[in-house]
PDB file of C-alpha atoms in Angstrom:
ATOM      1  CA  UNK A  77       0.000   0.000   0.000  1.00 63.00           C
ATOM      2  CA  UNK A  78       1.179   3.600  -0.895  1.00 77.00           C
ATOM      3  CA  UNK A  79       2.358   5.044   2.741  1.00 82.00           C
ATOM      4  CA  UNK A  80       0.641   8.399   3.938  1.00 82.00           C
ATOM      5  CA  UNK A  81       3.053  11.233   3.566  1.00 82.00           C
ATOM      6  CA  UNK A  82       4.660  12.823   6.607  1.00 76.00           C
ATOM      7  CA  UNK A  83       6.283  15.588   8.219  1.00 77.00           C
ATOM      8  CA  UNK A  84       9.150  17.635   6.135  1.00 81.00           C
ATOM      9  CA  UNK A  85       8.927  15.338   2.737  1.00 79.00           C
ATOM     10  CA  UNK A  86       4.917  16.432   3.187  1.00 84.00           C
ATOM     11  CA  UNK A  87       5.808  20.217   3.832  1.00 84.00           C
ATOM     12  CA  UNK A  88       8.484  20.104   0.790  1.00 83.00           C
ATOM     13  CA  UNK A  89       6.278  18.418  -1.418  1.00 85.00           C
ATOM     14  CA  UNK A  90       2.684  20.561  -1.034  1.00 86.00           C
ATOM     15  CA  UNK A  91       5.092  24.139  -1.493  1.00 86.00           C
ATOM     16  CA  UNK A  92       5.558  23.029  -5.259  1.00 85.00           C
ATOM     17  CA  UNK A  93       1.864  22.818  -5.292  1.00 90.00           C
ATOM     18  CA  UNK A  94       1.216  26.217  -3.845  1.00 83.00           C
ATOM     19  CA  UNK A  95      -1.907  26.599  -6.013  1.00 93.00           C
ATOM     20  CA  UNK A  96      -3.867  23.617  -3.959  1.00 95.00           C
ATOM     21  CA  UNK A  97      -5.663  23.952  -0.498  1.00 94.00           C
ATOM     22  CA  UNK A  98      -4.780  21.808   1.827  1.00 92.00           C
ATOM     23  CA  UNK A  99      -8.075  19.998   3.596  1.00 92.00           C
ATOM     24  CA  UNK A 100      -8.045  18.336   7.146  1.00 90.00           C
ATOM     25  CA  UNK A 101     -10.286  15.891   7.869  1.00 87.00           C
ATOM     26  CA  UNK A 102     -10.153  13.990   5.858  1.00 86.00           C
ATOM     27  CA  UNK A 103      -6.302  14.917   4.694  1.00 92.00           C
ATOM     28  CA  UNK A 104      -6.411  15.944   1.177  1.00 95.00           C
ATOM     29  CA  UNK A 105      -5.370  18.966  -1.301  1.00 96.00           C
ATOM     30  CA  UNK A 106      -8.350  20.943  -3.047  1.00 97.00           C
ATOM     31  CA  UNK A 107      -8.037  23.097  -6.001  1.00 98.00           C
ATOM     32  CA  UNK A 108     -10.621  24.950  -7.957  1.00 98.00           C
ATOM     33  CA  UNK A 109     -10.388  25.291 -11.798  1.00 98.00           C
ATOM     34  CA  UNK A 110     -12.310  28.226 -14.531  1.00 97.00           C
ATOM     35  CA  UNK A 111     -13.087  27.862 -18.061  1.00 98.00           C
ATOM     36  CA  UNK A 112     -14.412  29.348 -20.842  1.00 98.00           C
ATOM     37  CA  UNK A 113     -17.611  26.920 -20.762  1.00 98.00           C
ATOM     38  CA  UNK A 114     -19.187  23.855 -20.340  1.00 98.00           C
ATOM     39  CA  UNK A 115     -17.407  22.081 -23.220  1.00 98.00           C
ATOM     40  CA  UNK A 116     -14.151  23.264 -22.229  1.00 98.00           C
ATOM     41  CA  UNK A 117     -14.646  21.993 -18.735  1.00 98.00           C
ATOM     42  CA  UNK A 118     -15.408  18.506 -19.475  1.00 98.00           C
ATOM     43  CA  UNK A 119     -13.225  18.570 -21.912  1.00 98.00           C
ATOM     44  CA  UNK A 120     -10.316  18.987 -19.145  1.00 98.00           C
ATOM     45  CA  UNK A 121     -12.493  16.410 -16.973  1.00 98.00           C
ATOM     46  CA  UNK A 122     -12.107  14.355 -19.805  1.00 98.00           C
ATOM     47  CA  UNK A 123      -8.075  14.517 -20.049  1.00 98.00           C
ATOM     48  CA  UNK A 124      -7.819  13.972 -16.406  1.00 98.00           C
ATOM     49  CA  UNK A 125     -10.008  10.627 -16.114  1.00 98.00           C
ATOM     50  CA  UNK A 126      -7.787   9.426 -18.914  1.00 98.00           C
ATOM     51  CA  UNK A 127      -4.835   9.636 -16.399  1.00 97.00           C
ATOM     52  CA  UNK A 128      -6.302   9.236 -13.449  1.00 98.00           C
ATOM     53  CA  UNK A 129      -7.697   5.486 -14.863  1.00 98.00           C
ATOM     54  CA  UNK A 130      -4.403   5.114 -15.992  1.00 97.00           C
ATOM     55  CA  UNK A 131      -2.486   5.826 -12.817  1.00 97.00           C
ATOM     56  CA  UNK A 132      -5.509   3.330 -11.062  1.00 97.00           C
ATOM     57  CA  UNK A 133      -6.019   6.816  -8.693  1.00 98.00           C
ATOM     58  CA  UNK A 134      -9.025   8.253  -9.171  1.00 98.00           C
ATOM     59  CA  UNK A 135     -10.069  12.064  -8.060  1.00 98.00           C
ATOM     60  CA  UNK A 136     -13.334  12.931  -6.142  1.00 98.00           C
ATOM     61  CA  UNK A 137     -14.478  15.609  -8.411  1.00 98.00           C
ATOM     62  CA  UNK A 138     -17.570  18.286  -8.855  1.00 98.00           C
ATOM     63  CA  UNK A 139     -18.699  20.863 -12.150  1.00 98.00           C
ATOM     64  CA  UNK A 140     -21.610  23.083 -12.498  1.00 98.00           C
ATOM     65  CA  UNK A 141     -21.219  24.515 -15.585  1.00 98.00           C
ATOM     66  CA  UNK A 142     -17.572  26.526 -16.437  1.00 98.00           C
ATOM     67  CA  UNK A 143     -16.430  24.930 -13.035  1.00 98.00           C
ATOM     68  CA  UNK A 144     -14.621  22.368 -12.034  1.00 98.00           C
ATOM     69  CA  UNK A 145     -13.183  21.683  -8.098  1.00 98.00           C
ATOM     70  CA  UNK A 146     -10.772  18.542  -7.916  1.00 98.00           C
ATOM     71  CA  UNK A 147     -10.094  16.860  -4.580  1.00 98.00           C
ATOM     72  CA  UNK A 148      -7.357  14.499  -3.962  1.00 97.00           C
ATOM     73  CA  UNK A 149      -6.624  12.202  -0.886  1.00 96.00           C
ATOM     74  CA  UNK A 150      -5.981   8.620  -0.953  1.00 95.00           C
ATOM     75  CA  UNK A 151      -8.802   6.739   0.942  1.00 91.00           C
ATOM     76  CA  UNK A 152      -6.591   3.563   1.506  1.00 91.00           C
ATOM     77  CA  UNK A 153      -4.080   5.258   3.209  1.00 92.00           C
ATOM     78  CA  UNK A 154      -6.281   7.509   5.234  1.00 90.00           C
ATOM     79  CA  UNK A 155      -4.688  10.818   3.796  1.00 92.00           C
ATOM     80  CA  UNK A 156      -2.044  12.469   1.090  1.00 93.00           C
ATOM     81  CA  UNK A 157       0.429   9.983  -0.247  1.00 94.00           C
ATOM     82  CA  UNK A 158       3.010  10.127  -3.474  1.00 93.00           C
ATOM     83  CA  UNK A 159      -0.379   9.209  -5.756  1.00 95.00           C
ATOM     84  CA  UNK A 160      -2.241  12.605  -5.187  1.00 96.00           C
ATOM     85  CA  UNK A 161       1.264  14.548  -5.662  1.00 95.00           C
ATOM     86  CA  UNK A 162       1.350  12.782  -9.007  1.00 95.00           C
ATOM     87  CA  UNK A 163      -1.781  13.279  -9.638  1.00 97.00           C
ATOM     88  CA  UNK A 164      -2.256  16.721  -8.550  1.00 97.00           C
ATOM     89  CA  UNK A 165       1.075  18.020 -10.830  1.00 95.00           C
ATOM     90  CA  UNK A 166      -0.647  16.080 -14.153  1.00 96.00           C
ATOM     91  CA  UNK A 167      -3.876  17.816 -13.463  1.00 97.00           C
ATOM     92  CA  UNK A 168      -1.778  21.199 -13.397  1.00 96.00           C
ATOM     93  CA  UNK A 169      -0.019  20.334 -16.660  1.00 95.00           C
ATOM     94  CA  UNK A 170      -3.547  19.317 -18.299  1.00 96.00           C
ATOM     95  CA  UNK A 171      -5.075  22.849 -17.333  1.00 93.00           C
ATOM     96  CA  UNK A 172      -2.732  24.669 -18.645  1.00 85.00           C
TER      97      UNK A 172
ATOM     98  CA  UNK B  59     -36.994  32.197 -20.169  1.00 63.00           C
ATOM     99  CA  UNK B  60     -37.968  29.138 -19.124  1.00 77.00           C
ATOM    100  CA  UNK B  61     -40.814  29.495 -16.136  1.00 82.00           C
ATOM    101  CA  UNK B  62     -40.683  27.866 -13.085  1.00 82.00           C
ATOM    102  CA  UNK B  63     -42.834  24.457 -12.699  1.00 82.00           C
ATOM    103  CA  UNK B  64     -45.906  24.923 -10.148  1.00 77.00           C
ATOM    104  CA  UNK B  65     -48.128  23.357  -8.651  1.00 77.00           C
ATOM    105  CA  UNK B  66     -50.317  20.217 -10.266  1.00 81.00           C
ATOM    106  CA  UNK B  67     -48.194  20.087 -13.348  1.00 79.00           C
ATOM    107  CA  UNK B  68     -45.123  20.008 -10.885  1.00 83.00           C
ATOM    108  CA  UNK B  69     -46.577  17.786  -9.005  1.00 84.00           C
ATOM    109  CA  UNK B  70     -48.002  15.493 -11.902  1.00 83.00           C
ATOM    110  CA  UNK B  71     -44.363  15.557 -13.731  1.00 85.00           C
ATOM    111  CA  UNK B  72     -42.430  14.366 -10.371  1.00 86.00           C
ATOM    112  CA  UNK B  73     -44.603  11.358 -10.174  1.00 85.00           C
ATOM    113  CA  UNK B  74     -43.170   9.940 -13.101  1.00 85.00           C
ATOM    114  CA  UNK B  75     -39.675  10.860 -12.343  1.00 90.00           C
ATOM    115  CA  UNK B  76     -39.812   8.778  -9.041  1.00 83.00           C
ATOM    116  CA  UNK B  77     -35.706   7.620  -8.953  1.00 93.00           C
ATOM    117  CA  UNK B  78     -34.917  11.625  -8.249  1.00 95.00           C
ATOM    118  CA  UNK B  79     -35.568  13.388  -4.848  1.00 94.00           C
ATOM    119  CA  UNK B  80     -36.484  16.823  -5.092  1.00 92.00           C
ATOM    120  CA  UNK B  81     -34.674  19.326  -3.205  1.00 92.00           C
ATOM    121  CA  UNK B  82     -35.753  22.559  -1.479  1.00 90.00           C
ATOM    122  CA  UNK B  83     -33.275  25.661  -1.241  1.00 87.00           C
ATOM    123  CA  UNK B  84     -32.335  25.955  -3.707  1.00 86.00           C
ATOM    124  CA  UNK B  85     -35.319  24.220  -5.632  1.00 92.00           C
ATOM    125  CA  UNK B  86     -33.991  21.129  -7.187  1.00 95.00           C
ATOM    126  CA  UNK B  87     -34.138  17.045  -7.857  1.00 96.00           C
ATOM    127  CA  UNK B  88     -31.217  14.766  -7.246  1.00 97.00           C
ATOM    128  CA  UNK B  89     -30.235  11.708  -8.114  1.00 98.00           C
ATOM    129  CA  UNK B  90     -27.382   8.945  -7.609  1.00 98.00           C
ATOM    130  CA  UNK B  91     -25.904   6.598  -9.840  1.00 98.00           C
ATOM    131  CA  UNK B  92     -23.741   3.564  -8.852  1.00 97.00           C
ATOM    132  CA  UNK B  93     -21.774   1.631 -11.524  1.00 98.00           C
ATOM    133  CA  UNK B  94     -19.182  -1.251 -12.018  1.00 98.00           C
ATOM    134  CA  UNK B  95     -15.844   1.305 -11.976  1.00 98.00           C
ATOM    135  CA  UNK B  96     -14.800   4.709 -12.579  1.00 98.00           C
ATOM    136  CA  UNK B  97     -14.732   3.877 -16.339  1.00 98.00           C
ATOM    137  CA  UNK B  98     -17.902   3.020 -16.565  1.00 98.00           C
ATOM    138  CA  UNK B  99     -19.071   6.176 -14.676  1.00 98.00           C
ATOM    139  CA  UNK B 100     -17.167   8.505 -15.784  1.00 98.00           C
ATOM    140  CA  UNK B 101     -18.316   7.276 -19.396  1.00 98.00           C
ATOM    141  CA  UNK B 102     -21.954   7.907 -18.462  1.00 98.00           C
ATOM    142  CA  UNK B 103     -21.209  11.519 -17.604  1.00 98.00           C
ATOM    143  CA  UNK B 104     -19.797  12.063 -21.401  1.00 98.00           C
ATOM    144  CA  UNK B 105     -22.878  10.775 -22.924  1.00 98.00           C
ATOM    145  CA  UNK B 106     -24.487  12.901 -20.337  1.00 98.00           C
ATOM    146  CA  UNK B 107     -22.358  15.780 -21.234  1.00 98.00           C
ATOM    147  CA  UNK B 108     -22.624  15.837 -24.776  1.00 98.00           C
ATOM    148  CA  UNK B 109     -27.001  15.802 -24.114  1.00 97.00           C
ATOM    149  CA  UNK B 110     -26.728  18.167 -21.708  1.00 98.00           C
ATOM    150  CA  UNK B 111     -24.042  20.628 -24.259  1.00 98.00           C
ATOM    151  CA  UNK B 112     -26.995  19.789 -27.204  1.00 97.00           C
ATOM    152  CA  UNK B 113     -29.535  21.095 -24.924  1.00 97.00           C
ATOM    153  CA  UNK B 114     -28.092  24.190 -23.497  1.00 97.00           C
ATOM    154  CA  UNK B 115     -28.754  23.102 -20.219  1.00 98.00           C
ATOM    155  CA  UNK B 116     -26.266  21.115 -17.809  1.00 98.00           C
ATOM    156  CA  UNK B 117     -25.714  19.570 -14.759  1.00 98.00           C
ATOM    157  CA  UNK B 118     -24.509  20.373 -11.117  1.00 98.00           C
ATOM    158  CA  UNK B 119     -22.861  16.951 -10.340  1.00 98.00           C
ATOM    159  CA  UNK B 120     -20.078  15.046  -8.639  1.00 98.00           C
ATOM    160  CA  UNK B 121     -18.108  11.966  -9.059  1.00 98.00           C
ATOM    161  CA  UNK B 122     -16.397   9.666  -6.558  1.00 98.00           C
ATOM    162  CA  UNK B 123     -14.901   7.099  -8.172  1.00 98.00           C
ATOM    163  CA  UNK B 124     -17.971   4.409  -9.405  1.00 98.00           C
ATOM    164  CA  UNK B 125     -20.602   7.034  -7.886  1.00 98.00           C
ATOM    165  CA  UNK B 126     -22.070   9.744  -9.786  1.00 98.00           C
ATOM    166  CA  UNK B 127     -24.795  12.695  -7.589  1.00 98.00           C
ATOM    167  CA  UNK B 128     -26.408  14.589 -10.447  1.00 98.00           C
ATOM    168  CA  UNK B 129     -28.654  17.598  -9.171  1.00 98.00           C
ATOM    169  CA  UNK B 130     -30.500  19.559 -11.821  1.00 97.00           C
ATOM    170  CA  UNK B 131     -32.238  22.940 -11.425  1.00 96.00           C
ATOM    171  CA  UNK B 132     -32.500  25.709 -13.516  1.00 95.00           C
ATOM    172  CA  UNK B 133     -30.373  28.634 -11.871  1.00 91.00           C
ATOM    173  CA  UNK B 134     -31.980  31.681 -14.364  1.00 91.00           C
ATOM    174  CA  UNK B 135     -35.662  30.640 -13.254  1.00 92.00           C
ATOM    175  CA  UNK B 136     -34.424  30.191  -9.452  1.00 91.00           C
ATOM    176  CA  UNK B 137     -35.876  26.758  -9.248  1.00 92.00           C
ATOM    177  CA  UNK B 138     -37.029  23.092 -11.514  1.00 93.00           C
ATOM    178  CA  UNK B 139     -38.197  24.046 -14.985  1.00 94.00           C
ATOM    179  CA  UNK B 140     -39.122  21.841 -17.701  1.00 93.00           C
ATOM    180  CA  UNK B 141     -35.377  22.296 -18.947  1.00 95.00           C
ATOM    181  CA  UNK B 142     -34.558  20.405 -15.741  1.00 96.00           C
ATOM    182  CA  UNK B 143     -37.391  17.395 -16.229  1.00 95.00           C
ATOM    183  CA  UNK B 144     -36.256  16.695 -19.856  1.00 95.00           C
ATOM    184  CA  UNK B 145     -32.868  16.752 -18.755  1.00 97.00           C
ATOM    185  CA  UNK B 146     -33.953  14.256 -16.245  1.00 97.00           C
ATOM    186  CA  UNK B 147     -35.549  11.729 -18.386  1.00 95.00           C
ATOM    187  CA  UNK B 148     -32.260  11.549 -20.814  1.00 96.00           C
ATOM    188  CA  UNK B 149     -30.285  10.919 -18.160  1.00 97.00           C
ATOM    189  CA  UNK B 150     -32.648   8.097 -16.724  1.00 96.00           C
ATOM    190  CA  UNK B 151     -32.204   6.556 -20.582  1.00 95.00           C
ATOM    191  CA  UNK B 152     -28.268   6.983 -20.744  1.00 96.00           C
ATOM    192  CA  UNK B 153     -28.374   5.536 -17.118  1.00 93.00           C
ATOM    193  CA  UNK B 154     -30.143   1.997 -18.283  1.00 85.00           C
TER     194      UNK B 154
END
């Protein structure tokens, strides 16, 4: 099983991702993404699922309309692990 | 714009969509969808999406893995419209 991140590794680690929210309870990052429209929202949904079935790491996800807010933890491990990082930094790449 | 449904004809249309549970504040119906994985969910929401793009009207809806919550209102007529309940019968197609 991937191994919940801790301590300075964890504090290194979600400073590269300065533009996600850390969440407590349960332990997760959050970030909230704009588009144009609909189609250009699911359209990014769309490139994410890709990886995210491909990775076997799935995000718990919400859109109403132009929005889209991403939510990563990893329910196994009971909080953040080396999955959501990877996740999280391909879902930043895909927004672009 | 699209009026707001009231009364008897409100009442008459809900009947028939019996799988959704309508919410109050804001006015709205909600359903949940369970399926085998996230591929198989996350490939209902794109037939979904493309429907919901055709009509001009989408969703408010979240995705957890295999779970799909899909809650439909129509935010310009501050409440269920009959944007909302044809919406709602797609999606109960796409779902079978």
């Amino acid at each position: 099983m991937t191994e919940k991140l801790m301590d300075e590794a964890r504090a290194m680690i979600l400073r590269d991702l300065h533009e996600w929210t850390v969440l407590h309870d349960p332990d997760a990052i959050t970030r909230s993404f704009s588009f144009a429209n609909f189609a250009e929202a699911f359209s990014f949904m769309t490139r994410v699922a890709f990886h995210a079935e491909a990775l076997d790491h799935h995000p718990d996800w919400s859109n109403s309309y132009n929005r889209v807010v991403i939510t990563l933890t990893t329910h196994d491990a009971g909080g953040l692990t080396e999955k959501d990082i990877e996740l999280a930094k391909l879902i930043d790449m895909l927004a672009v």
